[in-house]
């Protein structure tokens, strides 16, 4: 009979306990190089009805593609994806500009369900996937989530800017009297974190992805493609030391709260760069202890 190892014996005696999510978070993926508070990211990038600037009149944006990509923070792999086309009801006919920009056809939205049905399907899908993963979506109204006293892994929504959840979904649900999922009231604005982390203002998602050393994959302005590329960018930022955390929350009163200070204006960034360059030039002109100049 083979002897039990110390660890096996401890397990048999019940003296070894399973690590809690907080302990697991503290020991998270060596490759990330920094502890991340979240276990999963749910990346969203809606496509909505739109019009060329030369159009005589503009309608209100309605979601026509609702994609989501679940990224496992530990492994950097996509755990699952969700994609639904949505039928607009206020302006049911897509503009030529919208079709060309997004690649979404009139037939795809005509045969799709309205936003209310899409949201119900999304809620069912995300609840099922979170249960399978042993996780919960961050809910700001849940005190245990805010204080990280929860006993499950946490997931949070990630978008490129505040537009998707802060404007598009929020405004459409209000106009159409659709009950918005409460979990959609908090999210991570990756563009804001990108600007703060790299001290750079990207021209757009593609520019940010390529500046991070990645190749933009697929057709831009396809919701599912943009979601995948945003997830890849998020992963790269984490490996370089950026901590992803909630940046914006819409409270029950409708008040929008910044949980991360807004990024400096471009003028402030340029002024800071000039000040730093001035200090470097001044330091280079002062002899060091050996009597040599900084660049000698």
CSV table of C-alpha atoms in Angstrom, one decimal:
chain,number,residue,atom,x,y,z
A,1,UNK,CA,0.0,0.0,0.0
A,2,UNK,CA,1.5,3.3,-1.1
A,3,UNK,CA,1.9,5.9,1.6
A,4,UNK,CA,-0.1,9.1,1.3
A,5,UNK,CA,1.6,12.4,0.6
A,6,UNK,CA,1.4,15.1,3.2
A,7,UNK,CA,-1.0,17.1,1.0
A,8,UNK,CA,-3.2,14.0,0.4
A,9,UNK,CA,-3.2,13.2,4.1
A,10,UNK,CA,-4.2,16.7,5.0
A,11,UNK,CA,-7.1,16.6,2.5
A,12,UNK,CA,-8.3,13.3,3.9
A,13,UNK,CA,-8.2,14.7,7.4
A,14,UNK,CA,-10.1,17.8,6.2
A,15,UNK,CA,-7.4,20.3,7.2
A,16,UNK,CA,-7.0,21.7,3.6
A,17,UNK,CA,-9.6,24.1,2.5
A,18,UNK,CA,-10.4,25.2,-1.0
A,19,UNK,CA,-9.1,28.7,-1.8
A,20,UNK,CA,-11.7,31.4,-1.8
A,21,UNK,CA,-12.2,33.6,-4.9
A,22,UNK,CA,-10.4,36.4,-3.1
A,23,UNK,CA,-7.4,34.1,-2.4
A,24,UNK,CA,-7.6,32.8,-6.0
A,25,UNK,CA,-7.6,36.4,-7.2
A,26,UNK,CA,-4.5,37.2,-5.2
A,27,UNK,CA,-2.6,34.3,-6.8
A,28,UNK,CA,-4.0,35.0,-10.3
A,29,UNK,CA,-2.1,34.2,-13.5
A,30,UNK,CA,1.6,34.8,-13.3
A,31,UNK,CA,1.6,35.9,-16.9
A,32,UNK,CA,-0.5,38.9,-16.1
A,33,UNK,CA,2.2,40.3,-13.8
A,34,UNK,CA,-0.5,42.2,-11.7
A,35,UNK,CA,-3.4,41.1,-9.6
A,36,UNK,CA,-6.7,41.7,-11.4
A,37,UNK,CA,-9.9,42.1,-9.3
A,38,UNK,CA,-12.1,40.4,-12.0
A,39,UNK,CA,-12.1,36.9,-13.2
A,40,UNK,CA,-14.1,37.4,-16.4
A,41,UNK,CA,-14.7,40.3,-18.8
A,42,UNK,CA,-17.9,40.5,-20.9
A,43,UNK,CA,-17.0,42.6,-23.8
A,44,UNK,CA,-19.8,44.4,-25.7
A,45,UNK,CA,-19.7,46.5,-28.9
A,46,UNK,CA,-23.2,47.4,-30.2
A,47,UNK,CA,-23.9,48.4,-33.8
A,48,UNK,CA,-26.8,50.8,-34.2
A,49,UNK,CA,-28.8,52.6,-36.9
A,50,UNK,CA,-26.8,55.5,-38.3
A,51,UNK,CA,-26.9,58.1,-41.1
A,52,UNK,CA,-24.3,59.9,-43.2
A,53,UNK,CA,-23.6,63.5,-42.2
A,54,UNK,CA,-25.1,64.6,-45.5
A,55,UNK,CA,-28.5,63.2,-44.6
A,56,UNK,CA,-31.3,65.7,-44.2
A,57,UNK,CA,-32.5,64.3,-41.0
A,58,UNK,CA,-31.2,61.8,-38.4
A,59,UNK,CA,-33.1,59.3,-36.4
A,60,UNK,CA,-32.3,58.1,-32.9
A,61,UNK,CA,-29.8,55.3,-32.6
A,62,UNK,CA,-31.4,51.8,-32.2
A,63,UNK,CA,-29.3,48.7,-31.6
A,64,UNK,CA,-29.2,46.4,-34.6
A,65,UNK,CA,-26.4,44.0,-33.5
A,66,UNK,CA,-25.9,42.9,-29.9
A,67,UNK,CA,-22.7,40.9,-29.5
A,68,UNK,CA,-20.8,39.8,-26.3
A,69,UNK,CA,-17.5,38.0,-25.8
A,70,UNK,CA,-16.6,36.5,-22.4
A,71,UNK,CA,-12.9,36.6,-21.8
A,72,UNK,CA,-11.3,34.4,-19.1
A,73,UNK,CA,-8.9,36.7,-17.4
A,74,UNK,CA,-6.7,33.9,-16.0
A,75,UNK,CA,-6.2,32.1,-19.4
A,76,UNK,CA,-6.7,35.0,-21.8
A,77,UNK,CA,-9.1,32.7,-23.8
A,78,UNK,CA,-12.6,33.4,-25.0
A,79,UNK,CA,-15.0,31.3,-22.8
A,80,UNK,CA,-18.1,32.0,-25.0
A,81,UNK,CA,-19.7,34.4,-27.4
A,82,UNK,CA,-23.2,35.8,-28.0
A,83,UNK,CA,-24.5,37.5,-31.1
A,84,UNK,CA,-28.0,38.6,-32.1
A,85,UNK,CA,-29.2,40.9,-34.8
A,86,UNK,CA,-32.0,43.2,-33.6
A,87,UNK,CA,-35.0,44.7,-35.5
A,88,UNK,CA,-35.2,48.5,-35.2
A,89,UNK,CA,-38.8,49.7,-34.7
A,90,UNK,CA,-38.5,53.5,-34.8
A,91,UNK,CA,-36.6,53.6,-38.1
A,92,UNK,CA,-37.0,50.1,-39.5
A,93,UNK,CA,-35.3,50.8,-42.8
A,94,UNK,CA,-31.5,50.9,-42.6
A,95,UNK,CA,-29.7,53.7,-44.4
A,96,UNK,CA,-27.3,52.9,-47.2
A,97,UNK,CA,-24.6,54.4,-45.1
A,98,UNK,CA,-25.4,52.1,-42.2
A,99,UNK,CA,-25.4,49.0,-44.4
A,100,UNK,CA,-22.0,49.9,-45.9
A,101,UNK,CA,-20.5,50.8,-42.5
A,102,UNK,CA,-21.6,47.8,-40.5
A,103,UNK,CA,-22.1,45.2,-43.2
A,104,UNK,CA,-25.5,44.4,-41.6
A,105,UNK,CA,-28.2,43.8,-44.2
A,106,UNK,CA,-31.9,44.8,-44.2
A,107,UNK,CA,-32.9,41.2,-44.3
A,108,UNK,CA,-30.9,40.4,-41.2
A,109,UNK,CA,-32.7,43.0,-39.1
A,110,UNK,CA,-36.1,42.3,-40.7
A,111,UNK,CA,-36.0,38.7,-39.6
A,112,UNK,CA,-34.7,39.5,-36.1
A,113,UNK,CA,-36.6,40.1,-32.9
A,114,UNK,CA,-36.9,43.5,-31.2
A,115,UNK,CA,-34.6,44.8,-28.5
A,116,UNK,CA,-36.9,43.6,-25.7
A,117,UNK,CA,-36.6,40.0,-27.0
A,118,UNK,CA,-32.9,40.2,-27.5
A,119,UNK,CA,-32.3,41.5,-24.0
A,120,UNK,CA,-34.4,38.6,-22.5
A,121,UNK,CA,-32.3,36.1,-24.6
A,122,UNK,CA,-29.0,37.8,-23.5
A,123,UNK,CA,-30.0,37.8,-19.8
A,124,UNK,CA,-30.8,34.1,-20.0
A,125,UNK,CA,-27.5,33.4,-21.8
A,126,UNK,CA,-25.3,35.4,-19.4
A,127,UNK,CA,-27.0,33.9,-16.3
A,128,UNK,CA,-26.5,30.4,-17.7
A,129,UNK,CA,-22.8,31.0,-18.6
A,130,UNK,CA,-22.0,32.7,-15.2
A,131,UNK,CA,-23.6,29.8,-13.4
A,132,UNK,CA,-21.4,27.3,-15.3
A,133,UNK,CA,-18.3,29.4,-14.6
A,134,UNK,CA,-19.1,29.8,-10.9
A,135,UNK,CA,-19.2,33.6,-11.3
A,136,UNK,CA,-21.5,36.6,-11.0
A,137,UNK,CA,-21.8,39.8,-13.0
A,138,UNK,CA,-20.8,42.9,-11.1
A,139,UNK,CA,-23.9,44.6,-9.6
A,140,UNK,CA,-23.2,48.0,-8.0
A,141,UNK,CA,-26.3,47.8,-5.9
A,142,UNK,CA,-24.9,44.6,-4.3
A,143,UNK,CA,-22.8,45.8,-1.3
A,144,UNK,CA,-20.9,42.6,-1.2
A,145,UNK,CA,-19.7,43.1,-4.8
A,146,UNK,CA,-18.6,46.7,-4.1
A,147,UNK,CA,-16.7,45.7,-1.0
A,148,UNK,CA,-15.3,42.5,-2.6
A,149,UNK,CA,-16.9,40.4,0.2
A,150,UNK,CA,-18.5,38.0,-2.3
A,151,UNK,CA,-17.8,34.3,-2.4
A,152,UNK,CA,-17.9,33.9,-6.2
A,153,UNK,CA,-15.7,35.1,-9.1
A,154,UNK,CA,-16.8,38.4,-10.6
A,155,UNK,CA,-17.4,39.4,-14.2
A,156,UNK,CA,-17.8,42.9,-15.5
A,157,UNK,CA,-18.8,44.5,-18.8
A,158,UNK,CA,-16.1,46.1,-21.0
A,159,UNK,CA,-16.8,48.6,-23.8
A,160,UNK,CA,-14.7,50.9,-25.9
A,161,UNK,CA,-16.0,54.2,-24.6
A,162,UNK,CA,-19.2,54.9,-22.6
A,163,UNK,CA,-21.4,55.1,-25.6
A,164,UNK,CA,-22.7,51.5,-25.7
A,165,UNK,CA,-24.1,51.2,-22.2
A,166,UNK,CA,-24.0,54.8,-21.1
A,167,UNK,CA,-26.0,56.2,-24.1
A,168,UNK,CA,-27.1,53.7,-26.7
A,169,UNK,CA,-28.7,51.0,-24.6
A,170,UNK,CA,-29.7,53.4,-21.8
A,171,UNK,CA,-31.5,55.8,-24.0
A,172,UNK,CA,-33.3,53.2,-26.2
A,173,UNK,CA,-34.6,51.4,-23.1
A,174,UNK,CA,-35.9,54.6,-21.7
A,175,UNK,CA,-37.6,55.6,-24.9
A,176,UNK,CA,-39.2,52.2,-25.5
A,177,UNK,CA,-40.1,51.5,-21.8
A,178,UNK,CA,-37.9,48.4,-21.8
A,179,UNK,CA,-36.6,47.1,-18.5
A,180,UNK,CA,-32.8,47.2,-18.7
A,181,UNK,CA,-30.8,44.4,-16.9
A,182,UNK,CA,-29.4,45.9,-13.7
A,183,UNK,CA,-26.0,44.4,-14.4
A,184,UNK,CA,-25.7,46.7,-17.4
A,185,UNK,CA,-25.5,49.7,-15.1
A,186,UNK,CA,-21.8,49.3,-14.5
A,187,UNK,CA,-19.0,48.9,-16.9
A,188,UNK,CA,-15.3,49.4,-17.8
A,189,UNK,CA,-14.6,52.0,-20.4
A,190,UNK,CA,-11.4,50.5,-21.9
A,191,UNK,CA,-10.7,53.6,-23.9
A,192,UNK,CA,-10.5,55.7,-20.7
A,193,UNK,CA,-8.1,53.2,-19.1
A,194,UNK,CA,-6.1,53.0,-22.3
A,195,UNK,CA,-5.7,56.8,-22.3
A,196,UNK,CA,-4.7,56.9,-18.7
A,197,UNK,CA,-2.3,53.9,-18.9
A,198,UNK,CA,-0.5,54.7,-22.2
A,199,UNK,CA,-0.9,58.5,-21.9
A,200,UNK,CA,-2.1,58.5,-25.5
A,201,UNK,CA,-5.2,59.5,-27.4
A,202,UNK,CA,-6.0,56.8,-30.0
A,203,UNK,CA,-7.8,57.7,-33.2
A,204,UNK,CA,-10.1,54.7,-32.6
A,205,UNK,CA,-10.2,51.0,-31.7
A,206,UNK,CA,-8.1,49.9,-34.6
A,207,UNK,CA,-5.4,52.5,-33.9
A,208,UNK,CA,-5.3,51.4,-30.2
A,209,UNK,CA,-5.1,47.7,-31.1
A,210,UNK,CA,-2.3,48.2,-33.6
A,211,UNK,CA,-0.4,50.6,-31.3
A,212,UNK,CA,-0.4,47.8,-28.7
A,213,UNK,CA,1.4,45.6,-31.1
A,214,UNK,CA,-1.6,43.6,-32.3
A,215,UNK,CA,-3.0,43.1,-35.7
A,216,UNK,CA,-6.7,44.1,-36.0
A,217,UNK,CA,-8.5,41.0,-37.0
A,218,UNK,CA,-11.7,41.1,-39.2
A,219,UNK,CA,-14.0,43.7,-40.5
A,220,UNK,CA,-14.2,46.9,-38.5
A,221,UNK,CA,-17.6,48.1,-37.4
A,222,UNK,CA,-18.9,44.5,-37.1
A,223,UNK,CA,-20.1,44.3,-33.5
A,224,UNK,CA,-18.8,40.8,-32.9
A,225,UNK,CA,-15.4,41.6,-34.6
A,226,UNK,CA,-14.9,44.8,-32.6
A,227,UNK,CA,-15.8,42.9,-29.4
A,228,UNK,CA,-13.2,40.3,-30.1
A,229,UNK,CA,-10.5,42.9,-30.9
A,230,UNK,CA,-11.5,44.8,-27.7
A,231,UNK,CA,-11.1,41.6,-25.7
A,232,UNK,CA,-7.6,41.1,-27.2
A,233,UNK,CA,-6.6,44.7,-26.4
A,234,UNK,CA,-7.9,44.2,-22.8
A,235,UNK,CA,-5.7,41.1,-22.5
A,236,UNK,CA,-2.6,42.9,-23.8
A,237,UNK,CA,-3.2,45.8,-21.4
A,238,UNK,CA,-3.4,43.5,-18.5
A,239,UNK,CA,-0.2,41.7,-19.4
A,240,UNK,CA,1.5,45.1,-19.4
A,241,UNK,CA,0.3,45.9,-15.9
A,242,UNK,CA,-3.0,47.8,-16.4
A,243,UNK,CA,-5.6,46.9,-13.7
A,244,UNK,CA,-9.1,46.7,-15.2
A,245,UNK,CA,-11.7,48.0,-12.9
A,246,UNK,CA,-15.2,49.6,-13.1
A,247,UNK,CA,-15.0,53.1,-14.5
A,248,UNK,CA,-18.6,54.2,-14.7
A,249,UNK,CA,-21.9,53.4,-13.0
A,250,UNK,CA,-25.5,54.5,-13.5
A,251,UNK,CA,-27.2,54.7,-10.1
A,252,UNK,CA,-30.9,53.9,-9.5
A,253,UNK,CA,-31.7,57.6,-9.7
A,254,UNK,CA,-30.2,57.8,-13.2
A,255,UNK,CA,-27.1,59.7,-11.9
A,256,UNK,CA,-23.9,58.7,-13.8
A,257,UNK,CA,-20.9,58.3,-11.5
A,258,UNK,CA,-17.3,58.2,-12.5
A,259,UNK,CA,-15.5,55.6,-10.5
A,260,UNK,CA,-12.2,56.4,-12.3
A,261,UNK,CA,-11.3,60.1,-12.8
A,262,UNK,CA,-11.7,61.3,-16.4
A,263,UNK,CA,-8.6,61.3,-18.4
A,264,UNK,CA,-6.7,64.6,-18.8
A,265,UNK,CA,-7.4,66.7,-21.8
A,266,UNK,CA,-5.0,66.5,-24.8
A,267,UNK,CA,-3.8,70.0,-23.9
A,268,UNK,CA,-3.0,68.9,-20.3
A,269,UNK,CA,-1.1,65.9,-21.7
A,270,UNK,CA,0.9,68.0,-24.0
A,271,UNK,CA,1.7,70.5,-21.3
A,272,UNK,CA,2.9,67.7,-19.0
A,273,UNK,CA,5.1,66.3,-21.8
A,274,UNK,CA,6.7,69.8,-22.4
A,275,UNK,CA,7.4,70.2,-18.6
A,276,UNK,CA,9.0,66.7,-18.5
A,277,UNK,CA,11.1,67.5,-21.6
A,278,UNK,CA,12.2,70.8,-20.0
A,279,UNK,CA,13.3,69.0,-16.8
A,280,UNK,CA,15.2,66.4,-18.8
A,281,UNK,CA,17.0,69.2,-20.8
A,282,UNK,CA,17.8,71.0,-17.6
A,283,UNK,CA,19.2,67.9,-15.9
A,284,UNK,CA,21.4,67.1,-19.0
A,285,UNK,CA,23.0,70.5,-18.6
A,286,UNK,CA,24.1,70.0,-15.0
A,287,UNK,CA,27.4,68.1,-14.3
A,288,UNK,CA,27.0,64.9,-12.2
A,289,UNK,CA,29.3,64.0,-9.3
A,290,UNK,CA,32.0,62.8,-11.7
A,291,UNK,CA,32.1,66.1,-13.4
A,292,UNK,CA,30.6,64.6,-16.6
A,293,UNK,CA,27.4,65.8,-18.2
A,294,UNK,CA,24.3,63.5,-18.3
A,295,UNK,CA,24.8,62.7,-22.0
A,296,UNK,CA,28.6,62.3,-21.8
